[in-house]
XYZ file of C-alpha atoms in Angstrom:
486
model
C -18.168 20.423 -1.815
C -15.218 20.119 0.123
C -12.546 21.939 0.677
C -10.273 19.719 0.577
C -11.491 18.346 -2.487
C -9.463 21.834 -3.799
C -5.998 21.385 -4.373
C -3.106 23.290 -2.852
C -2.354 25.791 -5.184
C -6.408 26.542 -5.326
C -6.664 26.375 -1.611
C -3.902 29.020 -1.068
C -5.422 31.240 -3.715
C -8.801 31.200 -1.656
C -7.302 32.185 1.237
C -5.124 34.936 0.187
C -8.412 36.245 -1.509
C -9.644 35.960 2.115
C -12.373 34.167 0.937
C -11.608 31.284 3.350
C -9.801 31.670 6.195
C -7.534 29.261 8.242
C -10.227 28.371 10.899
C -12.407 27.573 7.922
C -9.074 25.400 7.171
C -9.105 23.220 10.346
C -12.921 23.604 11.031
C -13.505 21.334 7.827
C -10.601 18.860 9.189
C -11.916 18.779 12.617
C -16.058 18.381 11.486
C -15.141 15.566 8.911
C -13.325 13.983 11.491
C -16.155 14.083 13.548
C -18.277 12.900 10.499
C -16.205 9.865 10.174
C -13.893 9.087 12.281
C -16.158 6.545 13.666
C -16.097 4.416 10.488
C -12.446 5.249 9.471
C -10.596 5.354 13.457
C -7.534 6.759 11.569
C -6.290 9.001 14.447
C -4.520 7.731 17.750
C -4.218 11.455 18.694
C -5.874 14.946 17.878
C -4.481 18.209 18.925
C -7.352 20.437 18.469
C -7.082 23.042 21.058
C -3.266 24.287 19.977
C -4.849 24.191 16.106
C -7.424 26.365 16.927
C -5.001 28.685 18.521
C -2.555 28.056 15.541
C -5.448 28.976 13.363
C -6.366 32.466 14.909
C -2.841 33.314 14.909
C -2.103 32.325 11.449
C -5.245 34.487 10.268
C -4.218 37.776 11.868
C -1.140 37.236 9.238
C -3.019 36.714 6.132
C -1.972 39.178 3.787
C 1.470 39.391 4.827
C 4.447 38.722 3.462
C 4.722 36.219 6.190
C 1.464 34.432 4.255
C 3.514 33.862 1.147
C 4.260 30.304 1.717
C 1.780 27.649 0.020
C 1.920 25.490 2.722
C 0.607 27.955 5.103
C -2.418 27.471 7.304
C -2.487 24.163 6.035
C -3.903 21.447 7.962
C -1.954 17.978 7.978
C -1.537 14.771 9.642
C 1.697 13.367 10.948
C 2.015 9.494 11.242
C 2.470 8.259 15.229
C 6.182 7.418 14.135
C 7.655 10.929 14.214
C 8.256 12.903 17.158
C 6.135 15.997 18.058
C 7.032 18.399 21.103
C 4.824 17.920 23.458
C 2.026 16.261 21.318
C 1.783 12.225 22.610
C 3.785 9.723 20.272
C 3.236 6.028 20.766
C 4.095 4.798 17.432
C 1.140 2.678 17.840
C 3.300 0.689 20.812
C 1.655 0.069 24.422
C 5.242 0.440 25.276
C 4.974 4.369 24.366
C 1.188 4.974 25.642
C 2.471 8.051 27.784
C 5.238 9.462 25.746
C 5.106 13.066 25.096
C 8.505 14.145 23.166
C 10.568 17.383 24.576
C 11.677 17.603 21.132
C 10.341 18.481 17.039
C 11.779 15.746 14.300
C 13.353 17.769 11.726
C 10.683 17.123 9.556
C 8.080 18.807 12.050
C 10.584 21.860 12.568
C 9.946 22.500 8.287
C 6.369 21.972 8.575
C 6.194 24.558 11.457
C 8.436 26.794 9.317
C 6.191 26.456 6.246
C 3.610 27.404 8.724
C 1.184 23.939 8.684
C -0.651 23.347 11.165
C -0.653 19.668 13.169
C -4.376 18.231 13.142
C -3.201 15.175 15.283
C -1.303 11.592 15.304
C -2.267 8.989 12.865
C -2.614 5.236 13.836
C 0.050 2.632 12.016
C 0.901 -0.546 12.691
C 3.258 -1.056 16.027
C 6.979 0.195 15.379
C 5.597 0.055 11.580
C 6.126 -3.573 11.308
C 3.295 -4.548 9.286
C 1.228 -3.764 5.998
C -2.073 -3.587 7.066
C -2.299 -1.220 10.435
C -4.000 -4.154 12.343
C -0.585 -3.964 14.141
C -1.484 -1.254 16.219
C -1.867 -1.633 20.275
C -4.808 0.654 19.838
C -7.433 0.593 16.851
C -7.834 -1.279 13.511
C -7.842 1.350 10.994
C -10.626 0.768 8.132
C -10.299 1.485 4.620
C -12.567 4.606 3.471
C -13.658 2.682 0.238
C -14.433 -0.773 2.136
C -14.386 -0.386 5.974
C -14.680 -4.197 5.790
C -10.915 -4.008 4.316
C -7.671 -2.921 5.180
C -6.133 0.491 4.576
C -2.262 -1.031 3.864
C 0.478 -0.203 5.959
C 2.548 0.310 8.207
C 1.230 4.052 7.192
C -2.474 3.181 7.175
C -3.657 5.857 9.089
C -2.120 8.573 6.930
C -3.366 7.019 3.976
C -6.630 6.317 5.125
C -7.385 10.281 7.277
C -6.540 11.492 3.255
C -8.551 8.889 1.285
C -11.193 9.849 3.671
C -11.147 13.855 3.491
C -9.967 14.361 7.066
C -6.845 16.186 6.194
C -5.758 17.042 2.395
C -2.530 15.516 3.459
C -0.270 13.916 5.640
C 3.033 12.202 6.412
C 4.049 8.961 6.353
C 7.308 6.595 6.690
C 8.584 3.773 4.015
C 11.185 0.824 5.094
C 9.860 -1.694 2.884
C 6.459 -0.149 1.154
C 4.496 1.575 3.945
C 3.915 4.677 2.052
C 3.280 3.491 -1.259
C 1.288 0.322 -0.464
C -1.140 2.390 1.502
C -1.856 4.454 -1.175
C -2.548 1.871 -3.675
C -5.261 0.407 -1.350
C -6.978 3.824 -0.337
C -6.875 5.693 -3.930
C -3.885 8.061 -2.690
C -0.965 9.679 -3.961
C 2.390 8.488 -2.220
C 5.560 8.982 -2.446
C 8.975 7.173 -1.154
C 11.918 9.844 -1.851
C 14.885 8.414 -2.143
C 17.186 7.410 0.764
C 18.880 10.573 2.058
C 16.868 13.253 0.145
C 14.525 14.064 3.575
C 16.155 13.852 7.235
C 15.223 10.924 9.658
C 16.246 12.957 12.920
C 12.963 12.029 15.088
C 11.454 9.789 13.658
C 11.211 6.919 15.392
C 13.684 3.746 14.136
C 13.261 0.224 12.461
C 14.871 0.176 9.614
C 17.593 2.382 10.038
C 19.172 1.617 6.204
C 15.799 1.590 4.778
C 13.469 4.151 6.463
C 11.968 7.169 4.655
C 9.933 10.045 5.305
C 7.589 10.578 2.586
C 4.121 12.474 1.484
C 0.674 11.186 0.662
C -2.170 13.445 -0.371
C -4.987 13.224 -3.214
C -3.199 14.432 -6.259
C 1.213 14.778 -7.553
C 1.103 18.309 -7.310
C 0.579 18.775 -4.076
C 2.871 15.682 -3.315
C 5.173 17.474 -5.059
C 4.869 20.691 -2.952
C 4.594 19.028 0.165
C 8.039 16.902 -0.895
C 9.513 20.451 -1.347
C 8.954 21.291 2.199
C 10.329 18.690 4.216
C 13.005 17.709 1.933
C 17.063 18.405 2.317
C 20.246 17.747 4.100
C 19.977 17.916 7.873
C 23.022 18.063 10.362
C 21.089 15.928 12.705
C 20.984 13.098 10.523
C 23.996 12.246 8.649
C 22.261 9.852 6.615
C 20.726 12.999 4.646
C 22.442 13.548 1.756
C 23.756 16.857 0.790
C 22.187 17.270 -2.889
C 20.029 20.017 -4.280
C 16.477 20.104 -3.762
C 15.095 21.511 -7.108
C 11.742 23.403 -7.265
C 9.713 19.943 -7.955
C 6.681 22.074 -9.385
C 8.804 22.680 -12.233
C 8.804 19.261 -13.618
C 4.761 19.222 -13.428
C 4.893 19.974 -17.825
C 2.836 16.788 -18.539
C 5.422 16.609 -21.496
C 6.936 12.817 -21.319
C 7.657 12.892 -25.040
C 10.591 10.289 -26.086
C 10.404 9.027 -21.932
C 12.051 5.310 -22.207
C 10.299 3.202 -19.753
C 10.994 0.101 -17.956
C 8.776 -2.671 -17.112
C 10.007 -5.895 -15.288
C 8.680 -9.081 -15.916
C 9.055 -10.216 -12.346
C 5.995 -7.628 -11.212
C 3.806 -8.632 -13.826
C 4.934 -12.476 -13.325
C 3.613 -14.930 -10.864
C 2.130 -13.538 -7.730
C 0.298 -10.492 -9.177
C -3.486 -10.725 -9.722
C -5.014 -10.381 -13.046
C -6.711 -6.617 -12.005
C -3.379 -5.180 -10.672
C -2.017 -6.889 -14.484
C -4.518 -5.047 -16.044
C -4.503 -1.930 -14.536
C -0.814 -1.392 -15.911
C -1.006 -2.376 -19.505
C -3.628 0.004 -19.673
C -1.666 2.738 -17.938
C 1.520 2.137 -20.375
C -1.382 2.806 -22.981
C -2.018 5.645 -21.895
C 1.779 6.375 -21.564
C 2.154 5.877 -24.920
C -0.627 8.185 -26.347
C 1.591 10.949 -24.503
C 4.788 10.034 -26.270
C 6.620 7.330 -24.310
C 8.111 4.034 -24.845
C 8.315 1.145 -23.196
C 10.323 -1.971 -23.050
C 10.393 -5.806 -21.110
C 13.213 -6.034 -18.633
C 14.433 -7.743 -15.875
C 15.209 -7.362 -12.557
C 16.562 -10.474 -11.942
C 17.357 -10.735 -8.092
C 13.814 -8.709 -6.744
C 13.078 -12.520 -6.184
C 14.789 -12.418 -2.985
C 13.517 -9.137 -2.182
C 11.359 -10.428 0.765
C 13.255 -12.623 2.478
C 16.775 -9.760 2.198
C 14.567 -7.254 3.152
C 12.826 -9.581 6.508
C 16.585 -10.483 7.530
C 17.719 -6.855 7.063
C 15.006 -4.866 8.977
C 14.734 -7.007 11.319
C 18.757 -7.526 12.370
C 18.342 -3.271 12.110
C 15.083 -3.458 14.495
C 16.499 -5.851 16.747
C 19.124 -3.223 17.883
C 17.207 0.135 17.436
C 14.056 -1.231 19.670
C 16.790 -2.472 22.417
C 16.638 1.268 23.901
C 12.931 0.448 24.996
C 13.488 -1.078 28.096
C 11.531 0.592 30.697
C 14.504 2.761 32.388
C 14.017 5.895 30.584
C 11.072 6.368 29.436
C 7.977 4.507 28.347
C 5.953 1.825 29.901
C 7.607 0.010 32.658
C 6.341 -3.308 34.146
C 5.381 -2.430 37.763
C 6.052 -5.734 39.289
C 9.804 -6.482 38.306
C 12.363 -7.821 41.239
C 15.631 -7.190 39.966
C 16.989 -5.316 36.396
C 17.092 -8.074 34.450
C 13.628 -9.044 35.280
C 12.658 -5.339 34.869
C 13.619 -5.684 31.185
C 12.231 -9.020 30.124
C 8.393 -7.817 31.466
C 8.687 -4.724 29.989
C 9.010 -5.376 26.602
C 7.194 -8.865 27.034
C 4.025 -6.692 28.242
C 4.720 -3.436 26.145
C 5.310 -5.360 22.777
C 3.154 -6.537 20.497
C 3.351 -10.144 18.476
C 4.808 -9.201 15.321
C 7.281 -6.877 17.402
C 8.843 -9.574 19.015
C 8.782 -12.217 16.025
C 10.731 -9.695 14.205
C 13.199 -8.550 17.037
C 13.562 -12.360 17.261
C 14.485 -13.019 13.720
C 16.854 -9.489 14.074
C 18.731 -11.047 17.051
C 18.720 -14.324 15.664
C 20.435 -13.205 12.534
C 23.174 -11.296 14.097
C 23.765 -14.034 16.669
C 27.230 -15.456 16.665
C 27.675 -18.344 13.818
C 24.708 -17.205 12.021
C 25.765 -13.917 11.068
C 27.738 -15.308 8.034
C 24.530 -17.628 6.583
C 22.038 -14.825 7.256
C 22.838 -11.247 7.747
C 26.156 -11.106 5.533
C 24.504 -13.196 2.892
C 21.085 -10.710 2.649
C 24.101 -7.652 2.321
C 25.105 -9.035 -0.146
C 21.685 -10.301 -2.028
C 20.927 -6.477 -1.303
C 23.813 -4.820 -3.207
C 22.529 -7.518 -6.558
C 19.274 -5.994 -6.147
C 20.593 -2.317 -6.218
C 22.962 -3.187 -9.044
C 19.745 -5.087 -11.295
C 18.221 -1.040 -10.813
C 21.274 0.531 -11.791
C 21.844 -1.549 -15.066
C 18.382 -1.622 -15.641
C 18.637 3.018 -15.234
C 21.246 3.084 -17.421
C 18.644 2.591 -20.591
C 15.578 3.538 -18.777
C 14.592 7.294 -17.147
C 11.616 5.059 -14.965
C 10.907 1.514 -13.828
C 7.187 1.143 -13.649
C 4.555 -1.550 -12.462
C 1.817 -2.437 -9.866
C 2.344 -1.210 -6.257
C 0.466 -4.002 -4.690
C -0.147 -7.178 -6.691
C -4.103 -7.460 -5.066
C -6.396 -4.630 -4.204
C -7.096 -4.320 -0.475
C -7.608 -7.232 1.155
C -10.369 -7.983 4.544
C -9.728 -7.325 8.026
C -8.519 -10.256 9.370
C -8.014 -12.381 6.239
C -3.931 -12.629 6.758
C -3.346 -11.039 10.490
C -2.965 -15.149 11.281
C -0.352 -15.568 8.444
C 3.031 -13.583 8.491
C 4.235 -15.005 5.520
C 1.563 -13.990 3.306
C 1.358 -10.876 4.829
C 5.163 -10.257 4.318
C 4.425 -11.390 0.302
C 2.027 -8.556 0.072
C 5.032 -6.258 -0.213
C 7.168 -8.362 -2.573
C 6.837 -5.134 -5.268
C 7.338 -2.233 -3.149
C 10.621 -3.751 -1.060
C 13.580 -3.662 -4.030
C 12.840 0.234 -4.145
C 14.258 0.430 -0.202
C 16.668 -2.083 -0.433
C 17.868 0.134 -3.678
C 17.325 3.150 -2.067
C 16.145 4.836 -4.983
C 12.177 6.662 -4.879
C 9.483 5.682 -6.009
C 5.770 6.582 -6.229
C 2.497 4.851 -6.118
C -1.306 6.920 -7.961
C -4.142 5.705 -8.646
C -4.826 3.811 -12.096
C -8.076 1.911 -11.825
C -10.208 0.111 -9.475
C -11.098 -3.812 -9.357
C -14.288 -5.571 -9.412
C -15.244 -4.802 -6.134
C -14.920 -0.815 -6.419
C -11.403 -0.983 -4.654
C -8.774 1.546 -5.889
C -5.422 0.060 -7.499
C -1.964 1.775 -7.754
C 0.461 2.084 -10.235
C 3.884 2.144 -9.272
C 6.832 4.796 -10.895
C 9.982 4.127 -9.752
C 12.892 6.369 -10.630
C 17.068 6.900 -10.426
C 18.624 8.388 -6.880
C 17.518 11.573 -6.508
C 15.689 11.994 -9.535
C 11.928 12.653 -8.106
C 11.392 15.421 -10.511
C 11.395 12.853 -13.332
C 9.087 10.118 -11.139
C 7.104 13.363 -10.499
C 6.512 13.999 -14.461
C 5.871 11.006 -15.643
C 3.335 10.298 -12.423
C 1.567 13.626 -13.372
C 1.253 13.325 -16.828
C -0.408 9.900 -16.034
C -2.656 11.660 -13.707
C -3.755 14.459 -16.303
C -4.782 11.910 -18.962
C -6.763 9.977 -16.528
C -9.394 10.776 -13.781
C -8.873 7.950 -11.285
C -7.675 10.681 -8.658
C -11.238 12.503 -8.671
C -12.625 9.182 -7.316
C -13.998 9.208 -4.060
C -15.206 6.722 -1.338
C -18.572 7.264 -0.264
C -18.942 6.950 3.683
């Protein structure tokens, strides 16, 4: 067995019994990898000498008070997105291939306090524009259950290095479903906090309005633990929010008598596949043998989700990616004759396809006499969306529904297509544009053996309720203890 199959709280009990020790930790993450990489390709980057060392030094402190923490000597991944000191981030971009950061993202400087320890850089898709991590300048990622299908993305790497028992956990980032489509396809836990609650300082922009930092691992309590590590206000970013962090274990009661919950008929309407249908009713079942209730509602204006969300990232990724242009840092073209030259090759050799068809759109929309038609009008689609959540919250303590409205789907079968490829996030997108979190676990499998997620979505700030209803679910059910055989 193992030892990641263990989960946190079990994990940290071993090794304060010293019956494991921290090498054992990162010697499992670093022989599965090994094991499987081959299959998987899930990494960009591993950092296996500093590790070890991190290892060695973390087990002359076990014991200590300075041991205490649950998250210590725990190995983790960190999507190629977020900025490591000295550890190679790309963010998947050939425009990046040699950067090495001289700085920590906020979100690295808690993990380091918590005392984790940084296995290496997961693969994504380019700039996380994409949903299925064939994006990337470097590798296709694979799906552990199917290596003939895709793992989701733009966080399919971090999905995929936990479906596959490389690391019991990692991070990823969410602008329009990237966490929690991911983890529908590979049988994960993932979650999307809500705008604000964790700090954006390093990691690496698109969506500026719409980016999130967010765990996925195998099961909600350690989501839940890993949540309370990295989350809270951050001077560096004032787009964190300054509200209270509470102790997210807490809420783990499995107790969801008298829970009201909402389901919209738009994500069980046209669109979603009969499996994904399925795969809900019977969780609200379920739901219901624990005590809830649920209701039909709408959410009348997710119908323009897509196509606010496509004009909204990509106006917002059109002026974030303008920094890349081969002066400061990054991949420079090396046969440019004047500046202007110098930035055209650059990003026309250092960016991928659907980088430029979305900086495109971005420009396009905040051009002069199409601002109006386009980027105003998506504002304002964007602020019906958020209101259809709020009315809808006012009744309701969750929103719940498929993450993904198909299991995985093959390699190749939509890379050709943007549109459809855009459609796969149609359920996943309101949740950013609202800004409110939401969570994707496992709750069934199709035909084919592929996993399917079920989708919790719950009011600003209110993760601990998302967290208990998502748990109880889990408890009641054993889709979690599923896993692929590679």
């Amino acid at each position: 067995m193992s030892l990641f199959e263990h989960k946190l709280s079990e994990l940290h009990e071993l090794l304060h019994k010293k019956e494991v020790s921290v090498t054992d930790l990162v010697d499992e993450s670093y022989k599965r990898i090994n094991e499987v990489e081959g299959q998987v390709q899930a990494f960009l980057t591993l950092d296996e000498e500093n590790a070890r060392a991190k290892a060695k030094e973390l087990d002359a402190k076990l014991g200590t008070d300075e041991s205490k923490g649950l998250l210590f000597g725990m190995p983790i991944g960190i999507k190629d997105n977020i900025v490591t000191k000295g550890l190679r981030t790309t963010c998947a971009s050939k425009i990046l291939e040699n950067f090495d950061p001289i700085y920590d993202a906020t979100v690295m400087n808690k993990l380091h306090t918590a005392e984790t320890i940084t296995i290496g850089k997961l693969n994504m898709d380019e700039f996380a524009m994409g949903s299925s991590t064939e994006n990337s300048a470097y590798q296709k990622t694979r799906n552990p259950w199917n290596t003939e299908t895709v793992p989701g993305g733009s966080s399919g790497g971090s999905a995929a290095s936990v479906a596959a028992g490389e690391v019991p956990f990692s991070l990823g980032s969410d602008t329009g479903g990237s966490i929690r489509q991911p983890a529908a396809f590979t049988g994960t836990v993932g979650l999307k906090p809500t705008y604000g609650r964790v700090s954006r300082f390093g990691l690496v922009a698109f969506g500026s309005s719409l980016d999130q930092i967010g765990p996925i691992t195998r099961n909600v309590e350690d989501n839940a633990y890993l949540l309370q590590a990295i989350a809270g206000v951050d001077a560096n970013d004032a787009t964190s929010a300054n509200v209270d962090v509470p102790n997210y274990a807490t809420a783990l009661t499995g107790d969801i008598k008298g829970l009201r919950i909402a389901v919209p008929k738009e994500y069980l309407g046209e669109g979603v596949g009969e499996e994904a249908r399925e795969s809900v009713m019977a969780a609200l079942k379920v739901l219901e043998g624990l005590g809830a209730t649920w209701e039909e509602v709408s959410l009348p204006h997710s119908k323009y989700g897509v196509s606010t969300y496509y004009l909204l990232s990509s106006s917002e990724a059109s002026a974030n990616l303008a920094r890349f242009d081969g002066v400061r840092y990054g991949y420079r073209t090396p046969d440019a004759e004047n500046l202007l030259d110098l930035y055209k090759k650059t990003r026309a050799e250092g960016f991928g396809d659907e980088v430029k068809r979305r900086i495109m759109l971005g420009t396009f929309a905040l051009s002069s006499g199409f601002y109006d038609a386009y980027y105003k009008k998506a504002q304002q689609a964007r602020t019906l969306i958020k209101k259809d959540f709020t009315d809808v919250f006012e009744k309701y303590d969750v929103i719940l529904g498929p993450t993904t409205p198909t299991p995985a789907f093959k390699i190749g079968e939509k890379i050709n297509d943007p549109l459809t490829m855009y459609a796969n996030d149609i359920l996943t997108i309101p949740v950013n544009l609202a800004g409110v979190p939401g969570i994707s676990v496992p709750c069934g499998f199709s035909s084919e053996g592929l996993p399917l997620g079920l989708q919790i979505i719950g009011k600003h700030f209110d993760e601990s309720t998302v967290y208990r209803v998502a748990h109880a679910f889990e408890q009641a059910t054993d889709f979690h203890k599923k896993r692929p055989q590679l």
